[in-house]
């Protein structure tokens, strides 16, 4: 019997008190059951493994223990795989474990944008880019829900820092919200239909997300069609009644304030249908998850292997000079240096912390692979200098042909709940690297970090750098596989690695003060900023090397409908090893289109190719891919004009380009008295009317010089009366009336 058969489908009449009780939990991880009408729903973190707390009352901070579960690579790593199929399979595995551990809803994925590398929770998020985030997030949701378990997409919305996260107001203009910070949520809601969305702690433009009717009702449900439950982040509700009225269905964990809801209804301050609706949505969620096939167990070995595959697919080879990688262990002595090789850092701290089923270390995997492999710890994880360890490491490295130096951030450096203040590696590690580079002919650095670290100061001391991120419980063996060439690296950067923290566009604003953080850089986040301004970066968005080469050719673009295109190109592996390429598609905009980033990612595909093999890769582009959010119009706009399709291997390694012409959405702004001369002249009807009626004035002095004409184009028509060139207020009013008449504009 599936669980659905045990859940009655008829609601029966619920009392107001019962309905109110459904809008909050009955404990940290469970919703309230009502008689035999609505069963309790059990929730568990998320996002990269199941954190199921069964002892005591549990907590939202990852403080107390949980039952062992597979620790898959956190999103910082999984996102770097650019592999939606892999993410979906991880989602399915999460669902299986959730089911076996008695959870109905997984609190994940987290899909906030990496606005600053300092955000302490960046390891839980995918990217600085909303398109990539949306695709990867939707894949996880689809995977989780394919087994009937619910996914809860979080943290909605604009939760891009941990500093003051429970009070800060993220002050963002609407176009930036729509194009950057809401876009991934929108894509996931429309594409994968998650059963739940978690509202964030912070305020957005002064209103708490949990109490924000515009966000939770107008946009999420009204525009995007979300039909699931909005659950608060744990403790994010400040005013129960305001939250419910705004569209929040479920407060977690419970604050014991259901009576406030009942009292507000009785006092006429809250309409009862709002309570009924929220209760109904919680009941629907209970019914939806009851359809899950219960699992008793999962295959621990198979899930560990999947975690290993995911970690392999996620590490990014930043640099590989003299082809130092893959390593030839038979030909040389290999020194493994760095405590992190033996004591891996594989996930972050906070509510996502999973107790793994097992844990691989790179040192164990490497010593098993090469008989002549030695180890030295080199540094202490607490960052305290230890000359003895450093000397021992230098000695070990000096006797080797190549040193593998494992560097990274200690666990205490990054976590939910606080942000970093620097992007530098600990000084003792950099000193150690310099010493090793002095005594050993070849040096490979392997990095373990959840947020980007700066490489500018030390990368010249390394022949190769493998950025492994926080790779989950099988990361150690996956790293060994990559270093030894068992498989080829195939991860790509989902965020820019800047040369300096000060080069990051949010730097002047992050993390705000006085309870506000201004999103002053607007839409220019990550590569959108760096590529528009051409700033130097250490490694660009989309970058990643491998053990072969790929060539791109034969870009073909076909118009398939109004503002719709099919794009294809050929990618060939021209090197000597099987490897995967991530083919990236960007759209670049004409300079005289409304101010836009230089280009934006709109498609990607990961293809594995054997040496010598090639394949056709295809994408589709729709109007939305070239649209922009018009605040004035309150909607998306597609301009007519040309834009460029770029296909390449990173945002700064574009291999093929083609120009497209878009018909646009046909929208033309209505003309009025305050429309400029230029807007009148460019308007299909206004231009004609103006020329017919005002030919003499227009051929006068104002148009005789290009500079004066350019000046005049920017002046609202109504203002011309001031300049005494015959355009009186009456004439302007006549023109407006004429154009409205001819154009059918209703003003
Ligand atoms: C986190 C959420 C998490 C919840 C439950 C909160 O502190 O922000 O991501 O799902 O706790 O543990």
XYZ file of C-alpha atoms and ligand atoms in Angstrom:
759
model
C 0.000 0.000 0.000
C 1.360 3.446 -0.844
C 0.962 6.128 1.752
C -1.647 7.903 -0.381
C -4.161 5.174 0.214
C -3.978 5.798 3.938
C -4.802 9.514 3.597
C -8.455 10.446 3.390
C -9.179 12.796 0.521
C -12.340 14.416 1.909
C -11.535 17.351 4.185
C -14.633 17.354 6.277
C -15.465 20.610 7.972
C -12.496 21.980 9.859
C -13.029 24.465 12.654
C -11.267 27.832 12.523
C -8.942 26.626 15.290
C -8.085 23.496 13.309
C -7.404 25.501 10.189
C -5.187 27.907 12.142
C -3.290 24.941 13.590
C -2.473 23.741 10.075
C -0.673 27.020 9.389
C 2.091 26.241 11.862
C 4.093 23.156 12.754
C 3.725 21.033 15.826
C 7.505 20.748 16.306
C 10.766 21.733 14.583
C 10.422 19.226 11.767
C 6.733 18.378 11.584
C 3.512 20.093 10.629
C 0.358 19.717 12.681
C -1.987 16.816 12.031
C -5.733 17.412 12.300
C -7.763 14.427 13.410
C -7.730 11.806 10.669
C -8.336 14.496 8.046
C -4.856 15.939 7.551
C -1.743 13.954 8.439
C 1.481 15.611 9.642
C 4.188 16.329 7.064
C 7.800 15.649 8.067
C 10.466 18.007 6.780
C 14.256 17.672 6.734
C 17.213 19.722 5.482
C 18.624 19.798 2.504
C 20.063 20.741 0.279
C 22.963 18.311 -0.465
C 22.052 15.464 1.877
C 19.301 14.565 4.305
C 19.687 16.005 7.782
C 17.143 14.016 9.697
C 17.155 14.722 13.385
C 15.373 12.090 15.376
C 16.652 12.651 18.870
C 15.324 15.472 21.039
C 13.477 18.372 19.485
C 16.065 19.145 16.811
C 17.364 22.506 15.696
C 17.738 24.594 12.589
C 21.425 25.350 12.940
C 22.985 21.929 12.500
C 24.014 21.941 16.174
C 22.753 18.537 17.195
C 23.377 15.218 15.558
C 21.443 13.691 12.706
C 21.107 10.216 11.228
C 23.850 9.296 8.689
C 22.974 10.056 5.075
C 24.989 10.469 1.905
C 26.732 13.834 1.823
C 26.590 14.747 -1.869
C 28.683 17.658 -3.135
C 27.140 20.934 -1.903
C 25.726 23.180 -4.612
C 28.940 25.160 -5.033
C 30.410 21.948 -6.426
C 27.381 20.337 -8.059
C 26.622 23.625 -9.830
C 30.145 23.623 -11.254
C 29.338 20.383 -13.058
C 26.961 22.316 -15.348
C 25.276 18.933 -15.658
C 21.507 19.001 -15.202
C 21.198 15.232 -15.719
C 23.628 14.625 -12.873
C 21.765 17.091 -10.637
C 18.541 15.294 -11.358
C 20.059 11.947 -10.387
C 21.356 13.479 -7.150
C 17.813 14.779 -6.554
C 16.417 11.272 -7.001
C 18.960 9.859 -4.557
C 18.079 12.577 -2.030
C 14.423 11.628 -2.343
C 15.172 7.949 -1.807
C 17.125 8.713 1.346
C 14.476 11.171 2.544
C 11.863 8.498 2.136
C 13.941 5.867 3.929
C 14.642 8.296 6.755
C 10.983 9.207 7.120
C 10.971 12.706 5.620
C 8.283 13.912 3.191
C 9.811 17.226 2.143
C 13.465 18.115 1.516
C 14.368 21.710 2.389
C 16.300 22.490 -0.768
C 17.670 23.382 -3.231
C 18.985 26.826 -2.263
C 18.991 29.059 -5.311
C 20.113 32.483 -4.161
C 22.526 34.340 -6.381
C 26.164 34.691 -5.347
C 26.278 38.454 -5.207
C 29.479 38.627 -3.207
C 32.134 35.952 -2.668
C 31.972 36.894 1.018
C 28.480 35.436 1.585
C 29.017 32.760 4.232
C 26.449 30.518 2.615
C 27.732 30.602 -0.959
C 28.605 26.919 -0.673
C 24.864 26.191 -0.579
C 24.168 28.161 -3.757
C 24.925 27.443 -7.390
C 26.117 30.526 -9.195
C 26.349 34.250 -9.818
C 24.155 33.608 -12.864
C 20.375 33.100 -12.683
C 20.068 31.017 -15.862
C 22.544 28.397 -14.654
C 21.021 28.495 -11.157
C 17.527 28.005 -12.567
C 18.450 25.003 -14.699
C 20.410 23.248 -11.949
C 17.782 24.029 -9.296
C 14.951 22.793 -11.501
C 16.852 19.553 -12.179
C 17.212 18.843 -8.460
C 13.542 19.629 -7.814
C 12.478 17.359 -10.670
C 14.694 14.578 -9.333
C 13.396 14.882 -5.780
C 9.754 15.092 -6.807
C 9.992 12.231 -9.297
C 9.805 9.917 -6.287
C 6.877 11.755 -4.747
C 8.917 13.584 -2.101
C 8.394 17.361 -1.989
C 11.159 19.855 -2.735
C 11.241 23.231 -0.983
C 13.101 25.879 -2.960
C 14.800 28.445 -0.753
C 15.406 31.234 0.341
C 12.795 33.362 -1.392
C 14.134 35.930 -1.964
C 17.210 38.175 -2.177
C 18.930 36.398 0.706
C 22.466 37.029 -0.536
C 24.277 37.596 2.717
C 24.313 36.225 6.219
C 25.230 39.454 7.997
C 22.123 40.643 9.836
C 20.115 38.171 7.748
C 17.111 38.243 10.077
C 16.635 42.020 9.891
C 18.451 43.457 6.885
C 16.496 45.097 4.095
C 17.838 44.198 0.670
C 17.152 47.381 -1.278
C 16.924 46.427 -4.941
C 15.319 48.089 -7.962
C 12.626 46.051 -9.662
C 14.443 45.449 -12.927
C 17.377 43.949 -11.037
C 14.997 41.845 -8.967
C 13.277 40.459 -12.028
C 16.360 39.885 -14.169
C 18.765 38.631 -11.497
C 17.368 37.795 -8.068
C 13.930 36.374 -8.897
C 14.744 34.837 -12.274
C 15.957 31.433 -11.025
C 12.961 31.075 -8.695
C 10.669 31.958 -11.564
C 12.234 29.396 -13.862
C 12.073 26.629 -11.246
C 8.476 27.383 -10.267
C 7.330 27.370 -13.886
C 9.458 24.445 -15.064
C 9.648 22.027 -12.125
C 6.577 22.998 -10.075
C 8.083 22.548 -6.610
C 5.653 21.595 -3.863
C 7.028 24.254 -1.532
C 8.956 27.507 -1.451
C 10.696 28.811 1.673
C 10.478 32.542 2.311
C 13.697 34.123 3.507
C 14.513 35.955 6.742
C 15.399 39.323 5.235
C 13.305 42.253 4.129
C 13.033 43.267 0.509
C 12.784 47.001 0.046
C 11.692 47.345 3.649
C 9.141 44.505 3.848
C 9.966 41.112 5.363
C 9.876 38.392 2.707
C 7.575 36.357 4.972
C 5.114 39.228 5.136
C 5.424 40.492 1.602
C 2.160 40.279 -0.401
C 3.807 41.495 -3.584
C 6.402 38.720 -3.439
C 4.333 35.830 -2.087
C 0.999 36.497 -3.716
C 1.264 38.844 -6.695
C 4.490 37.539 -8.188
C 4.886 33.950 -6.947
C 1.304 32.821 -7.294
C -0.309 35.440 -9.506
C 2.352 35.748 -12.189
C 4.205 32.451 -11.978
C 1.309 30.171 -11.080
C 2.843 28.625 -7.945
C 0.285 26.298 -6.364
C 2.268 24.876 -3.452
C 2.949 25.854 0.141
C 4.987 28.868 1.185
C 6.810 27.907 4.385
C 8.769 30.410 6.436
C 12.467 29.980 6.960
C 12.919 28.662 10.483
C 11.917 31.569 12.690
C 11.368 34.053 9.845
C 7.855 35.115 10.837
C 7.588 38.302 12.856
C 3.865 38.923 12.607
C 1.704 35.830 12.164
C -1.351 37.697 10.926
C 0.542 39.891 8.450
C 2.388 36.834 7.144
C -0.768 34.833 6.570
C -2.484 37.765 4.918
C 0.538 38.213 2.641
C 0.417 34.611 1.396
C 2.608 32.657 3.825
C 0.916 29.311 4.517
C 3.074 27.622 7.118
C 5.106 28.997 9.987
C 8.073 26.837 11.024
C 8.983 26.029 13.662
C 5.819 26.813 15.615
C 5.766 29.815 17.905
C 2.556 28.754 19.636
C 0.658 31.742 18.255
C -2.176 30.057 16.357
C -4.536 31.828 18.715
C -3.451 35.170 17.170
C -4.836 33.983 13.854
C -8.112 32.922 15.399
C -8.411 36.206 17.316
C -7.648 38.258 14.193
C -10.394 36.487 12.266
C -12.866 36.979 15.103
C -11.944 40.663 15.348
C -12.413 41.125 11.608
C -8.731 41.924 11.032
C -8.098 38.830 8.902
C -10.614 37.331 6.490
C -11.330 33.688 7.306
C -10.944 32.617 3.648
C -7.251 33.548 3.925
C -6.869 31.000 6.737
C -8.926 28.417 4.856
C -6.749 28.871 1.780
C -3.481 28.440 3.680
C -4.845 25.382 5.520
C -6.079 23.959 2.229
C -2.647 24.350 0.676
C -1.009 22.544 3.600
C -3.579 19.771 3.243
C -2.827 19.555 -0.487
C 0.878 19.241 0.285
C 0.122 16.401 2.718
C -1.856 14.680 -0.012
C 0.851 15.236 -2.630
C 3.671 13.782 -0.568
C 1.537 10.889 0.588
C 1.863 9.521 -2.953
C 5.572 8.779 -2.381
C 6.571 5.147 -2.559
C 7.946 4.431 0.913
C 11.567 3.215 0.817
C 12.971 1.122 3.649
C 16.564 1.694 2.773
C 18.942 2.780 0.060
C 22.054 1.336 -1.485
C 24.774 3.061 0.526
C 27.545 1.992 -1.875
C 25.649 3.107 -4.965
C 24.906 6.528 -3.449
C 28.521 6.903 -2.391
C 29.518 6.153 -5.994
C 27.038 8.757 -7.222
C 28.552 11.261 -4.791
C 31.970 10.370 -6.230
C 30.758 10.785 -9.803
C 29.249 14.150 -8.888
C 32.472 15.306 -7.231
C 34.489 14.222 -10.269
C 32.186 16.177 -12.539
C 32.372 19.284 -10.379
C 36.054 20.044 -9.807
C 37.415 22.833 -11.992
C 40.930 22.620 -13.426
C 41.929 26.285 -13.355
C 45.458 25.941 -14.637
C 47.670 23.149 -15.971
C 51.080 24.240 -17.195
C 53.722 21.859 -18.586
C 50.900 19.273 -18.674
C 51.782 18.420 -15.092
C 48.356 16.759 -14.839
C 47.358 14.003 -15.175
C 50.073 12.689 -12.913
C 52.391 9.930 -13.893
C 52.772 8.265 -10.499
C 54.997 5.508 -11.822
C 57.585 7.940 -13.142
C 58.248 10.000 -10.033
C 57.980 10.293 -6.311
C 54.849 12.176 -5.303
C 54.684 14.260 -2.129
C 51.203 14.885 -0.773
C 51.351 18.004 1.370
C 48.635 19.579 3.491
C 46.447 18.475 6.369
C 43.381 18.890 4.145
C 44.506 15.884 2.094
C 44.160 13.745 5.208
C 41.341 15.605 7.023
C 39.118 16.636 4.152
C 36.855 19.639 4.224
C 33.858 18.466 2.248
C 30.785 20.467 3.347
C 29.881 23.685 5.139
C 28.506 24.459 8.565
C 24.955 25.252 9.575
C 21.591 23.759 8.805
C 22.857 21.876 5.738
C 25.433 19.897 7.725
C 25.025 16.172 7.057
C 26.480 13.248 9.003
C 28.031 11.250 6.120
C 27.706 7.514 5.680
C 31.453 7.324 5.039
C 34.281 9.670 4.158
C 37.053 9.365 1.579
C 40.315 11.222 1.993
C 42.514 12.133 -0.947
C 45.575 10.915 0.924
C 44.096 7.420 1.368
C 43.185 7.265 -2.320
C 46.544 8.599 -3.525
C 48.711 6.356 -1.369
C 46.796 3.361 -2.636
C 47.535 4.446 -6.218
C 51.257 5.169 -6.058
C 53.843 3.116 -4.188
C 56.243 6.035 -3.974
C 53.911 8.531 -2.351
C 54.734 10.387 0.852
C 52.742 12.686 3.116
C 53.360 15.718 5.288
C 50.697 17.766 7.068
C 52.510 21.085 6.531
C 50.135 23.330 8.489
C 47.572 23.319 11.228
C 43.930 23.733 10.309
C 43.464 26.375 12.991
C 45.821 28.658 11.071
C 48.378 28.870 13.914
C 51.972 28.817 12.613
C 53.860 25.570 13.231
C 57.473 25.693 11.994
C 58.042 21.997 12.613
C 55.193 20.939 10.340
C 56.300 23.379 7.616
C 59.917 22.160 7.720
C 58.837 18.533 7.562
C 56.671 19.326 4.509
C 59.521 21.120 2.735
C 61.790 18.116 3.328
C 59.163 15.710 2.021
C 58.582 17.875 -1.059
C 62.268 18.340 -1.791
C 62.659 14.576 -2.200
C 59.783 14.361 -4.707
C 59.351 15.062 -8.429
C 55.972 16.620 -7.885
C 54.179 17.981 -4.827
C 50.411 17.905 -4.486
C 49.649 20.741 -2.108
C 46.176 20.653 -0.557
C 45.092 24.131 0.514
C 41.754 25.564 1.548
C 39.603 27.327 4.050
C 39.230 25.886 7.525
C 35.668 24.942 8.502
C 35.404 27.907 10.859
C 36.014 30.357 8.018
C 32.675 29.947 6.268
C 29.257 28.979 7.511
C 25.612 29.804 7.550
C 25.030 32.709 9.922
C 28.016 34.934 9.143
C 29.932 36.239 6.163
C 33.638 36.155 5.457
C 35.623 39.377 5.617
C 38.354 38.329 3.201
C 38.793 35.958 0.273
C 42.361 35.036 1.116
C 43.692 31.625 2.062
C 45.250 31.390 5.528
C 48.721 32.968 5.520
C 50.421 29.829 6.874
C 49.203 27.883 3.839
C 50.520 30.431 1.360
C 53.893 30.495 3.139
C 53.995 26.709 2.961
C 53.195 26.720 -0.762
C 56.033 29.174 -1.438
C 58.469 26.971 0.455
C 57.340 23.822 -1.368
C 57.589 25.596 -4.742
C 61.175 26.568 -3.892
C 62.272 22.995 -3.251
C 60.153 20.873 -5.592
C 60.278 21.058 -9.421
C 56.532 20.685 -9.986
C 53.665 21.842 -7.800
C 49.958 21.076 -8.080
C 47.546 22.904 -5.771
C 44.216 21.288 -4.847
C 41.749 23.718 -3.297
C 38.958 23.027 -0.791
C 36.662 25.984 -0.183
C 32.973 26.795 -0.331
C 33.359 30.434 -1.338
C 35.795 31.688 -3.931
C 39.360 32.282 -2.726
C 41.828 34.678 -4.258
C 44.629 33.034 -6.262
C 46.345 36.156 -7.584
C 49.066 36.330 -4.944
C 50.237 32.742 -5.114
C 49.195 31.129 -8.372
C 52.585 31.680 -9.983
C 53.953 29.192 -7.451
C 51.717 26.446 -8.836
C 52.004 24.663 -12.188
C 48.452 23.410 -11.876
C 45.426 24.315 -9.751
C 42.461 22.015 -9.260
C 39.532 23.794 -7.549
C 37.656 20.918 -5.878
C 35.275 23.132 -3.857
C 33.551 21.318 -1.006
C 33.145 17.998 -2.792
C 31.001 15.915 -0.432
C 31.836 12.624 1.251
C 33.461 10.980 -1.786
C 35.513 14.034 -2.713
C 38.832 12.518 -1.651
C 38.669 9.591 -4.044
C 37.187 11.782 -6.796
C 40.128 14.185 -6.520
C 42.553 11.270 -6.806
C 40.675 10.036 -9.903
C 41.101 13.451 -11.525
C 44.744 13.950 -10.574
C 45.638 10.485 -11.808
C 43.708 10.822 -15.061
C 41.207 8.037 -14.315
C 38.833 10.643 -15.711
C 39.258 14.147 -17.104
C 38.193 17.277 -15.215
C 34.965 18.719 -16.546
C 33.786 21.349 -14.044
C 33.484 24.993 -15.070
C 33.375 28.115 -12.936
C 29.892 29.227 -11.984
C 31.351 32.386 -10.489
C 34.156 34.689 -11.461
C 37.392 34.458 -9.506
C 38.396 38.088 -9.061
C 41.956 39.269 -8.653
C 41.014 41.266 -5.593
C 37.962 41.534 -3.391
C 37.810 45.216 -4.317
C 37.141 44.243 -7.953
C 33.820 42.628 -7.028
C 30.921 44.870 -8.137
C 29.002 44.640 -4.840
C 32.093 45.583 -2.855
C 31.098 49.207 -2.221
C 27.766 48.166 -0.701
C 28.166 44.733 0.905
C 26.954 43.971 3.600
C 25.262 47.334 4.235
C 24.664 49.286 7.412
C 21.804 50.680 9.475
C 19.631 47.735 8.552
C 19.881 48.311 4.793
C 22.044 46.917 2.035
C 21.887 48.756 -1.264
C 22.140 46.622 -4.384
C 23.842 49.559 -6.029
C 25.571 47.524 -8.744
C 22.145 46.575 -10.061
C 22.141 43.856 -12.684
C 25.913 43.997 -13.009
C 26.657 40.944 -10.871
C 29.727 38.774 -11.545
C 30.657 38.474 -15.219
C 27.872 40.874 -16.197
C 30.010 43.548 -14.579
C 33.498 42.291 -15.378
C 32.767 41.605 -19.049
C 30.906 44.884 -19.539
C 33.788 46.915 -18.143
C 36.580 44.611 -19.315
C 38.167 44.379 -15.851
C 40.985 41.886 -15.362
C 39.905 38.778 -13.499
C 41.936 35.813 -12.277
C 39.583 33.318 -13.970
C 36.382 34.174 -15.804
C 32.892 32.747 -15.428
C 32.552 29.479 -17.336
C 36.287 28.727 -17.327
C 37.690 25.237 -16.798
C 40.441 23.207 -18.454
C 40.713 19.521 -19.110
C 43.146 16.949 -20.489
C 42.198 17.440 -24.132
C 41.266 20.267 -26.552
C 37.947 21.135 -28.141
C 37.308 22.913 -31.397
C 34.120 24.745 -32.301
C 32.805 25.212 -35.840
C 29.795 25.647 -38.110
C 27.506 27.868 -36.117
C 24.055 27.872 -37.702
C 21.110 29.960 -36.581
C 17.603 29.452 -37.919
C 14.557 31.545 -37.198
C 11.807 29.155 -36.077
C 9.083 31.669 -35.260
C 8.526 35.246 -34.183
C 11.424 35.991 -31.824
C 12.419 32.316 -31.776
C 15.550 30.674 -33.067
C 17.305 27.323 -33.232
C 21.088 27.504 -32.770
C 23.518 24.717 -33.614
C 27.256 24.261 -33.753
C 29.800 21.474 -33.971
C 32.172 20.644 -31.135
C 35.047 18.260 -31.673
C 37.558 16.703 -29.296
C 40.859 17.246 -31.109
C 43.096 16.059 -28.286
C 44.078 12.624 -27.077
C 41.657 11.790 -24.241
C 37.976 11.358 -23.585
C 36.614 14.426 -21.809
C 33.547 16.617 -21.512
C 33.093 20.119 -22.836
C 30.561 22.605 -21.497
C 29.349 24.506 -24.538
C 28.022 27.891 -23.437
C 25.673 30.199 -25.293
C 25.529 33.898 -24.503
C 23.450 36.635 -26.069
C 25.152 39.971 -26.551
C 23.294 43.184 -27.136
C 23.605 46.048 -29.483
C 25.041 49.085 -27.830
C 22.076 51.304 -28.544
C 19.617 48.917 -26.927
C 18.625 49.899 -23.373
C 21.555 49.687 -21.015
C 22.404 46.025 -20.633
C 25.295 43.837 -19.571
C 27.748 43.056 -22.394
C 26.313 39.565 -22.639
C 24.296 37.043 -20.654
C 24.298 33.247 -20.449
C 21.199 31.816 -22.083
C 22.092 28.190 -22.729
C 24.645 25.463 -22.016
C 25.162 21.780 -22.719
C 27.715 19.355 -21.383
C 28.890 16.805 -23.917
C 31.312 13.938 -23.403
C 33.456 13.161 -26.426
C 36.049 10.482 -27.049
C 39.368 11.590 -28.571
C 38.765 12.493 -32.205
C 34.978 12.513 -31.893
C 32.686 15.416 -32.680
C 29.025 16.206 -32.307
C 26.377 18.781 -33.178
C 25.116 20.716 -30.178
C 21.795 22.530 -30.323
C 20.037 25.238 -28.366
C 16.820 27.150 -28.665
C 16.375 30.839 -28.003
C 13.062 32.462 -27.250
C 11.844 36.014 -26.871
C 12.354 35.803 -23.127
C 16.063 35.172 -23.709
C 16.435 38.619 -25.204
C 13.776 40.370 -23.132
C 14.312 42.933 -20.406
C 12.064 43.983 -17.541
C 10.452 47.344 -18.110
C 9.453 48.949 -14.847
C 7.389 51.539 -16.725
C 5.415 48.860 -18.501
C 5.376 46.407 -15.597
C 6.382 43.543 -17.849
C 9.005 41.980 -20.111
C 9.885 43.820 -23.310
C 11.488 42.506 -26.450
C 13.085 45.209 -28.524
C 13.282 45.021 -32.266
C 16.872 45.070 -33.464
C 20.002 43.038 -33.869
C 21.797 41.057 -31.237
C 24.618 38.577 -31.296
C 24.647 34.912 -30.389
C 27.978 33.879 -28.940
C 29.053 30.280 -28.397
C 32.155 29.454 -26.448
C 34.025 27.809 -23.605
C 33.752 30.648 -21.068
C 32.397 34.176 -20.902
C 35.815 35.293 -22.125
C 36.525 32.493 -24.567
C 33.912 33.014 -27.260
C 34.647 30.843 -30.286
C 31.718 31.508 -32.634
C 29.396 34.436 -33.262
C 26.315 35.098 -35.382
C 24.088 38.117 -35.675
C 20.302 37.851 -35.327
C 17.513 40.260 -36.009
C 14.582 40.280 -33.646
C 11.165 41.492 -34.727
C 10.511 42.622 -31.152
C 7.188 42.552 -29.352
C 5.772 45.420 -31.404
C 5.334 47.562 -28.342
C 5.797 51.290 -28.853
C 5.521 53.636 -25.902
C 2.537 55.983 -26.102
C 3.462 59.572 -26.967
C 2.542 62.488 -24.750
C 3.446 66.101 -24.097
C 6.576 65.061 -22.185
C 7.841 62.678 -24.864
C 11.045 63.998 -26.364
C 11.456 65.228 -29.913
C 13.543 62.111 -30.581
C 10.775 59.822 -29.291
C 8.275 61.652 -31.488
C 10.463 61.369 -34.556
C 11.161 57.649 -33.969
C 7.511 56.820 -33.377
C 5.851 55.340 -36.501
C 2.818 57.632 -36.321
C 4.227 60.472 -34.241
C 7.142 60.954 -36.623
C 4.797 61.359 -39.573
C 2.433 63.739 -37.779
C 5.281 65.851 -36.528
C 6.915 66.126 -39.926
C 3.661 66.988 -41.693
C 2.615 69.656 -39.236
C 5.910 71.123 -38.243
C 8.039 70.870 -41.364
C 9.009 74.556 -41.277
C 10.103 74.549 -37.659
C 12.052 71.361 -38.098
C 13.965 72.665 -41.073
C 14.907 75.769 -39.121
C 18.010 76.410 -37.072
C 17.545 73.493 -34.696
C 18.132 70.927 -37.419
C 20.801 72.757 -39.371
C 23.586 71.547 -37.113
C 23.922 67.893 -36.066
C 24.940 68.898 -32.544
C 21.911 71.139 -32.115
C 19.666 68.495 -33.575
C 21.032 65.928 -31.121
C 20.420 68.392 -28.329
C 16.877 69.059 -29.530
C 16.084 65.341 -29.776
C 16.442 65.008 -26.014
C 13.996 67.796 -25.163
C 10.370 66.978 -24.270
C 8.005 68.559 -26.770
C 6.176 70.491 -24.062
C 9.399 72.305 -23.218
C 9.832 73.695 -26.723
C 7.261 76.386 -26.041
C 9.798 77.920 -23.659
C 12.356 78.256 -26.443
C 10.234 80.401 -28.708
C 10.388 78.331 -31.866
C 6.727 78.311 -32.533
C 5.773 75.234 -30.572
C 3.146 76.681 -28.288
C 1.326 74.652 -25.654
C -1.699 74.570 -27.961
C 0.329 73.176 -30.850
C 1.758 70.444 -28.596
C -1.710 69.550 -27.335
C -2.937 69.356 -30.928
C -0.083 67.054 -31.858
C -0.826 64.747 -28.933
C -4.510 64.650 -29.881
C -3.648 63.940 -33.528
C -1.301 61.085 -32.776
C -3.743 59.502 -30.331
C -6.434 59.740 -32.929
C -4.393 58.142 -35.670
C -2.645 55.576 -33.506
C -5.644 54.550 -31.447
C -3.663 55.411 -28.320
C -5.903 55.896 -25.366
C -3.351 57.964 -23.507
C 18.050 27.883 7.299
C 17.277 27.046 6.301
C 17.007 25.688 6.881
C 16.237 25.861 8.169
C 15.908 24.552 8.843
C 17.412 27.914 8.667
O 18.279 28.461 9.607
O 18.190 29.201 6.807
O 18.005 26.928 5.100
O 16.316 24.885 5.974
O 17.029 26.624 9.080
O 17.062 23.958 9.347
